[in-house]
PDB file of C-alpha atoms in Angstrom:
ATOM      1  CA  UNK A   1     108.323 119.344  80.005  1.00 30.00           C
ATOM      2  CA  UNK A   2     106.707 116.352  78.270  1.00 28.00           C
ATOM      3  CA  UNK A   3     105.424 113.302  80.049  1.00 29.00           C
ATOM      4  CA  UNK A   4     102.437 110.989  80.087  1.00 33.00           C
ATOM      5  CA  UNK A   5     100.132 109.380  82.604  1.00 39.00           C
ATOM      6  CA  UNK A   6     101.101 105.705  82.671  1.00 45.00           C
ATOM      7  CA  UNK A   7      99.022 103.002  84.230  1.00 45.00           C
ATOM      8  CA  UNK A   8     100.817  99.765  85.083  1.00 41.00           C
ATOM      9  CA  UNK A   9      97.966  97.331  85.546  1.00 39.00           C
ATOM     10  CA  UNK A  10      99.666  94.094  86.411  1.00 36.00           C
ATOM     11  CA  UNK A  11     102.448  92.983  88.688  1.00 34.00           C
ATOM     12  CA  UNK A  12     102.251  89.357  87.495  1.00 36.00           C
ATOM     13  CA  UNK A  13     103.029  90.116  83.816  1.00 37.00           C
ATOM     14  CA  UNK A  14      99.478  89.979  82.449  1.00 37.00           C
ATOM     15  CA  UNK A  15      98.830  93.717  82.388  1.00 38.00           C
ATOM     16  CA  UNK A  16      99.542  96.577  80.094  1.00 35.00           C
ATOM     17  CA  UNK A  17     101.204  99.953  80.279  1.00 36.00           C
ATOM     18  CA  UNK A  18      99.143 102.611  78.543  1.00 41.00           C
ATOM     19  CA  UNK A  19      99.963 106.268  78.043  1.00 44.00           C
ATOM     20  CA  UNK A  20      97.366 109.020  78.048  1.00 47.00           C
ATOM     21  CA  UNK A  21      98.621 112.241  76.535  1.00 49.00           C
ATOM     22  CA  UNK A  22     102.095 113.664  76.448  1.00 51.00           C
ATOM     23  CA  UNK A  23     101.909 116.846  78.514  1.00 72.00           C
ATOM     24  CA  UNK A  24     101.431 117.841  82.100  1.00 86.00           C
ATOM     25  CA  UNK A  25      97.819 118.819  82.400  1.00 88.00           C
ATOM     26  CA  UNK A  26      95.429 120.345  84.883  1.00 92.00           C
ATOM     27  CA  UNK A  27      92.717 118.034  86.165  1.00 93.00           C
ATOM     28  CA  UNK A  28      89.341 118.791  84.551  1.00 94.00           C
ATOM     29  CA  UNK A  29      85.886 117.549  85.438  1.00 94.00           C
ATOM     30  CA  UNK A  30      84.602 114.858  83.051  1.00 91.00           C
ATOM     31  CA  UNK A  31      87.989 114.300  81.385  1.00 91.00           C
ATOM     32  CA  UNK A  32      88.262 110.752  79.977  1.00 87.00           C
ATOM     33  CA  UNK A  33      91.939 110.050  79.303  1.00 86.00           C
ATOM     34  CA  UNK A  34      91.654 106.605  77.727  1.00 85.00           C
ATOM     35  CA  UNK A  35      91.342 103.014  78.853  1.00 84.00           C
ATOM     36  CA  UNK A  36      93.306 100.563  80.978  1.00 82.00           C
ATOM     37  CA  UNK A  37      92.938  96.866  81.720  1.00 79.00           C
ATOM     38  CA  UNK A  38      92.782  96.130  85.451  1.00 75.00           C
ATOM     39  CA  UNK A  39      93.831  92.782  86.955  1.00 75.00           C
ATOM     40  CA  UNK A  40      93.649  91.769  90.653  1.00 75.00           C
ATOM     41  CA  UNK A  41      97.401  92.424  91.116  1.00 79.00           C
ATOM     42  CA  UNK A  42      98.085  95.905  89.831  1.00 81.00           C
ATOM     43  CA  UNK A  43      99.938  99.149  90.389  1.00 86.00           C
ATOM     44  CA  UNK A  44      98.721 102.605  89.435  1.00 86.00           C
ATOM     45  CA  UNK A  45     101.536 105.162  89.310  1.00 88.00           C
ATOM     46  CA  UNK A  46     101.534 108.838  88.426  1.00 90.00           C
ATOM     47  CA  UNK A  47     102.770 112.227  89.603  1.00 92.00           C
ATOM     48  CA  UNK A  48     100.586 115.043  90.887  1.00 94.00           C
ATOM     49  CA  UNK A  49     101.367 118.737  91.453  1.00 95.00           C
ATOM     50  CA  UNK A  50      98.771 120.169  93.902  1.00 97.00           C
ATOM     51  CA  UNK A  51      98.182 123.914  93.578  1.00 96.00           C
ATOM     52  CA  UNK A  52      95.610 124.292  96.345  1.00 96.00           C
ATOM     53  CA  UNK A  53      92.810 122.604  98.253  1.00 96.00           C
ATOM     54  CA  UNK A  54      89.089 122.407  97.519  1.00 96.00           C
ATOM     55  CA  UNK A  55      86.448 122.858 100.242  1.00 96.00           C
ATOM     56  CA  UNK A  56      84.825 119.495  99.423  1.00 93.00           C
ATOM     57  CA  UNK A  57      85.959 116.090  98.149  1.00 89.00           C
ATOM     58  CA  UNK A  58      87.964 116.638  94.975  1.00 95.00           C
ATOM     59  CA  UNK A  59      88.572 113.918  92.419  1.00 93.00           C
ATOM     60  CA  UNK A  60      91.980 113.044  90.985  1.00 94.00           C
ATOM     61  CA  UNK A  61      91.464 109.777  89.078  1.00 90.00           C
ATOM     62  CA  UNK A  62      88.680 107.277  88.563  1.00 87.00           C
ATOM     63  CA  UNK A  63      88.654 103.935  86.790  1.00 83.00           C
ATOM     64  CA  UNK A  64      85.125 102.833  85.785  1.00 82.00           C
ATOM     65  CA  UNK A  65      83.627 100.067  83.673  1.00 78.00           C
ATOM     66  CA  UNK A  66      80.359 101.987  83.280  1.00 75.00           C
ATOM     67  CA  UNK A  67      78.972 105.516  83.621  1.00 75.00           C
ATOM     68  CA  UNK A  68      77.951 105.286  87.287  1.00 71.00           C
ATOM     69  CA  UNK A  69      79.253 107.072  90.354  1.00 73.00           C
ATOM     70  CA  UNK A  70      78.980 104.453  93.088  1.00 71.00           C
ATOM     71  CA  UNK A  71      75.935 102.247  92.565  1.00 67.00           C
ATOM     72  CA  UNK A  72      77.121  99.301  90.478  1.00 68.00           C
ATOM     73  CA  UNK A  73      80.058  96.925  90.297  1.00 67.00           C
ATOM     74  CA  UNK A  74      82.824  98.540  88.263  1.00 68.00           C
ATOM     75  CA  UNK A  75      82.350 102.024  89.718  1.00 70.00           C
ATOM     76  CA  UNK A  76      85.416 103.295  91.551  1.00 71.00           C
ATOM     77  CA  UNK A  77      87.740 100.529  90.417  1.00 72.00           C
ATOM     78  CA  UNK A  78      89.549 102.483  91.886  1.00 81.00           C
ATOM     79  CA  UNK A  79      88.747 106.126  92.524  1.00 83.00           C
ATOM     80  CA  UNK A  80      91.136 108.590  94.129  1.00 89.00           C
ATOM     81  CA  UNK A  81      90.229 111.871  95.826  1.00 89.00           C
ATOM     82  CA  UNK A  82      91.599 114.452  98.211  1.00 92.00           C
ATOM     83  CA  UNK A  83      89.717 114.899 101.480  1.00 89.00           C
ATOM     84  CA  UNK A  84      88.026 118.309 101.714  1.00 91.00           C
ATOM     85  CA  UNK A  85      90.392 121.187 102.556  1.00 94.00           C
ATOM     86  CA  UNK A  86      93.449 118.897 102.619  1.00 92.00           C
ATOM     87  CA  UNK A  87      96.046 117.285 100.397  1.00 93.00           C
ATOM     88  CA  UNK A  88      95.427 113.853 101.997  1.00 90.00           C
ATOM     89  CA  UNK A  89      94.675 111.069  99.513  1.00 89.00           C
ATOM     90  CA  UNK A  90      91.451 109.100  99.741  1.00 86.00           C
ATOM     91  CA  UNK A  91      91.546 105.926  97.569  1.00 84.00           C
ATOM     92  CA  UNK A  92      88.430 103.745  97.209  1.00 81.00           C
ATOM     93  CA  UNK A  93      87.559 100.494  95.463  1.00 76.00           C
ATOM     94  CA  UNK A  94      83.892  99.554  94.978  1.00 70.00           C
ATOM     95  CA  UNK A  95      82.978  95.979  95.900  1.00 64.00           C
ATOM     96  CA  UNK A  96      80.503  93.109  95.837  1.00 54.00           C
ATOM     97  CA  UNK A  97      78.400  94.205  92.876  1.00 53.00           C
ATOM     98  CA  UNK A  98      77.545  97.482  94.571  1.00 50.00           C
ATOM     99  CA  UNK A  99      79.990 100.333  94.041  1.00 51.00           C
ATOM    100  CA  UNK A 100      78.770 102.157  97.133  1.00 48.00           C
ATOM    101  CA  UNK A 101      79.864  99.313  99.435  1.00 44.00           C
ATOM    102  CA  UNK A 102      83.433 100.559  99.498  1.00 49.00           C
ATOM    103  CA  UNK A 103      86.038  99.747 102.061  1.00 51.00           C
ATOM    104  CA  UNK A 104      86.455 102.890 104.064  1.00 51.00           C
ATOM    105  CA  UNK A 105      88.648 104.521 106.639  1.00 54.00           C
ATOM    106  CA  UNK A 106      88.745 107.864 108.339  1.00 53.00           C
ATOM    107  CA  UNK A 107      90.848 110.883 107.532  1.00 51.00           C
ATOM    108  CA  UNK A 108      93.185 110.008 110.409  1.00 53.00           C
ATOM    109  CA  UNK A 109      94.221 106.793 108.606  1.00 60.00           C
ATOM    110  CA  UNK A 110      96.027 108.790 105.912  1.00 65.00           C
ATOM    111  CA  UNK A 111      98.425 110.921 107.910  1.00 70.00           C
ATOM    112  CA  UNK A 112     100.665 112.008 105.027  1.00 79.00           C
ATOM    113  CA  UNK A 113      99.687 115.105 103.073  1.00 86.00           C
ATOM    114  CA  UNK A 114     101.099 115.794  99.648  1.00 93.00           C
ATOM    115  CA  UNK A 115     103.376 118.786  99.218  1.00 93.00           C
ATOM    116  CA  UNK A 116     101.784 121.806  97.568  1.00 95.00           C
ATOM    117  CA  UNK A 117     103.539 123.323  94.509  1.00 96.00           C
ATOM    118  CA  UNK A 118     105.756 120.252  94.121  1.00 95.00           C
ATOM    119  CA  UNK A 119     105.548 117.068  92.033  1.00 95.00           C
ATOM    120  CA  UNK A 120     104.521 114.134  94.268  1.00 95.00           C
ATOM    121  CA  UNK A 121     104.914 110.528  93.030  1.00 94.00           C
ATOM    122  CA  UNK A 122     101.932 108.303  93.888  1.00 92.00           C
ATOM    123  CA  UNK A 123     101.910 104.498  93.752  1.00 90.00           C
ATOM    124  CA  UNK A 124      98.744 102.530  94.556  1.00 86.00           C
ATOM    125  CA  UNK A 125      99.748  98.857  94.752  1.00 87.00           C
ATOM    126  CA  UNK A 126      97.229  96.018  95.078  1.00 83.00           C
ATOM    127  CA  UNK A 127      98.734  92.573  95.614  1.00 81.00           C
ATOM    128  CA  UNK A 128      97.933  89.132  97.027  1.00 76.00           C
ATOM    129  CA  UNK A 129      97.798  88.972 100.796  1.00 72.00           C
ATOM    130  CA  UNK A 130      96.839  85.322 101.195  1.00 67.00           C
ATOM    131  CA  UNK A 131      95.920  82.193  99.278  1.00 61.00           C
ATOM    132  CA  UNK A 132      92.260  83.236  99.473  1.00 66.00           C
ATOM    133  CA  UNK A 133      90.741  86.178  97.614  1.00 65.00           C
ATOM    134  CA  UNK A 134      92.242  88.638 100.087  1.00 73.00           C
ATOM    135  CA  UNK A 135      94.423  91.430  98.753  1.00 77.00           C
ATOM    136  CA  UNK A 136      96.188  94.405 100.279  1.00 81.00           C
ATOM    137  CA  UNK A 137      96.313  98.017  99.078  1.00 83.00           C
ATOM    138  CA  UNK A 138      99.615  99.771  99.726  1.00 86.00           C
ATOM    139  CA  UNK A 139      99.934 103.512  99.145  1.00 88.00           C
ATOM    140  CA  UNK A 140     103.341 105.093  98.592  1.00 91.00           C
ATOM    141  CA  UNK A 141     103.985 108.824  98.353  1.00 92.00           C
ATOM    142  CA  UNK A 142     107.343 109.870  96.931  1.00 93.00           C
ATOM    143  CA  UNK A 143     108.615 106.323  97.466  1.00 93.00           C
ATOM    144  CA  UNK A 144     107.698 106.333 101.164  1.00 92.00           C
ATOM    145  CA  UNK A 145     105.067 104.013 102.629  1.00 90.00           C
ATOM    146  CA  UNK A 146     101.953 106.032 103.543  1.00 87.00           C
ATOM    147  CA  UNK A 147      99.222 103.499 104.374  1.00 84.00           C
ATOM    148  CA  UNK A 148      97.996  99.917 104.041  1.00 82.00           C
ATOM    149  CA  UNK A 149      94.458  98.573 103.814  1.00 79.00           C
ATOM    150  CA  UNK A 150      93.323  94.939 103.735  1.00 75.00           C
ATOM    151  CA  UNK A 151      90.880  94.221 100.896  1.00 73.00           C
ATOM    152  CA  UNK A 152      89.143  91.048 102.059  1.00 69.00           C
ATOM    153  CA  UNK A 153      87.602  89.109  99.173  1.00 65.00           C
ATOM    154  CA  UNK A 154      88.946  91.665  96.669  1.00 62.00           C
ATOM    155  CA  UNK A 155      89.104  89.280  93.699  1.00 58.00           C
ATOM    156  CA  UNK A 156      85.299  89.002  93.813  1.00 58.00           C
ATOM    157  CA  UNK A 157      84.905  92.804  93.890  1.00 57.00           C
ATOM    158  CA  UNK A 158      86.330  93.578  90.499  1.00 59.00           C
ATOM    159  CA  UNK A 159      84.861  92.854  87.103  1.00 59.00           C
ATOM    160  CA  UNK A 160      86.241  89.751  85.366  1.00 60.00           C
ATOM    161  CA  UNK A 161      90.006  89.811  84.918  1.00 65.00           C
ATOM    162  CA  UNK A 162      91.010  91.783  81.880  1.00 69.00           C
ATOM    163  CA  UNK A 163      87.957  94.070  81.856  1.00 74.00           C
ATOM    164  CA  UNK A 164      88.730  97.389  80.203  1.00 78.00           C
ATOM    165  CA  UNK A 165      88.128 100.455  82.376  1.00 80.00           C
ATOM    166  CA  UNK A 166      87.699 104.074  81.352  1.00 83.00           C
ATOM    167  CA  UNK A 167      90.300 106.292  83.011  1.00 87.00           C
ATOM    168  CA  UNK A 168      89.087 109.733  84.142  1.00 85.00           C
ATOM    169  CA  UNK A 169      91.306 112.621  85.263  1.00 90.00           C
ATOM    170  CA  UNK A 170      89.050 113.786  86.837  1.00 89.00           C
ATOM    171  CA  UNK A 171      85.575 112.231  86.862  1.00 89.00           C
ATOM    172  CA  UNK A 172      82.246 113.875  86.040  1.00 88.00           C
ATOM    173  CA  UNK A 173      80.696 113.504  89.515  1.00 91.00           C
ATOM    174  CA  UNK A 174      83.004 115.571  91.743  1.00 91.00           C
ATOM    175  CA  UNK A 175      84.924 118.788  91.412  1.00 94.00           C
ATOM    176  CA  UNK A 176      88.454 118.172  90.215  1.00 95.00           C
ATOM    177  CA  UNK A 177      91.373 118.498  92.595  1.00 96.00           C
ATOM    178  CA  UNK A 178      93.302 121.711  92.174  1.00 96.00           C
ATOM    179  CA  UNK A 179      96.315 120.012  90.633  1.00 96.00           C
ATOM    180  CA  UNK A 180      98.220 118.984  87.535  1.00 94.00           C
ATOM    181  CA  UNK A 181      99.146 115.387  86.676  1.00 92.00           C
ATOM    182  CA  UNK A 182     101.759 113.647  84.571  1.00 89.00           C
ATOM    183  CA  UNK A 183     103.282 110.317  84.153  1.00 78.00           C
TER     184      UNK A 183
END
C-alpha cells in the first residue's frame, strides 16, 4: 500500500501541503523526513499503526527549527510522543523563547488510547481562540474529539510566521514509538 505523510500547515490558506515519502514506514530514531512551514493556524494530520508500547516516553513526530531538544524557541513546534507503557498521545509545543517551558497536562487528560495493530487517524488542530494571541489545540483520533488545550499567547511562542521546520519521524532524542506511519 502506498501513501505519504502529509502536513497541512495552514487553515487560513497561507500554508502548504508537503509529502514525505511514499510508503508506510516504521518510525526510526533520528529520521528527518523533510520540511514544513508552520503558521499559527495549522493542522497536522497523519495515520499511525502502533505495534506495541515502549517502557519510556516514545517519540512519534517532532517539528524543530534547530537541533535542540527542549532548550530554545523552535524546539517541539510541536512534538508528539506516547506516554510510557501506553498508546496515549502526548503533544507538546515549546513556548516563550524556551522550548522547555511547554504547556503540560497529566496522563489523565488524554483518556483515549490508540488501537494497537490498527491504523489510527490523528489530527492536531491549532486555531484562533480569541482576538488576542490565544489559540486552542484540538486533538482528534479517528475523527473523534479526544482533548482540547488552551494555548495562551501561542502566537508569541512560535518562530516568525512562515519559518521552515524540520520534520522528524522520530526525533534523535527519544526512542521511537513502536509504530508505523503514513499519510
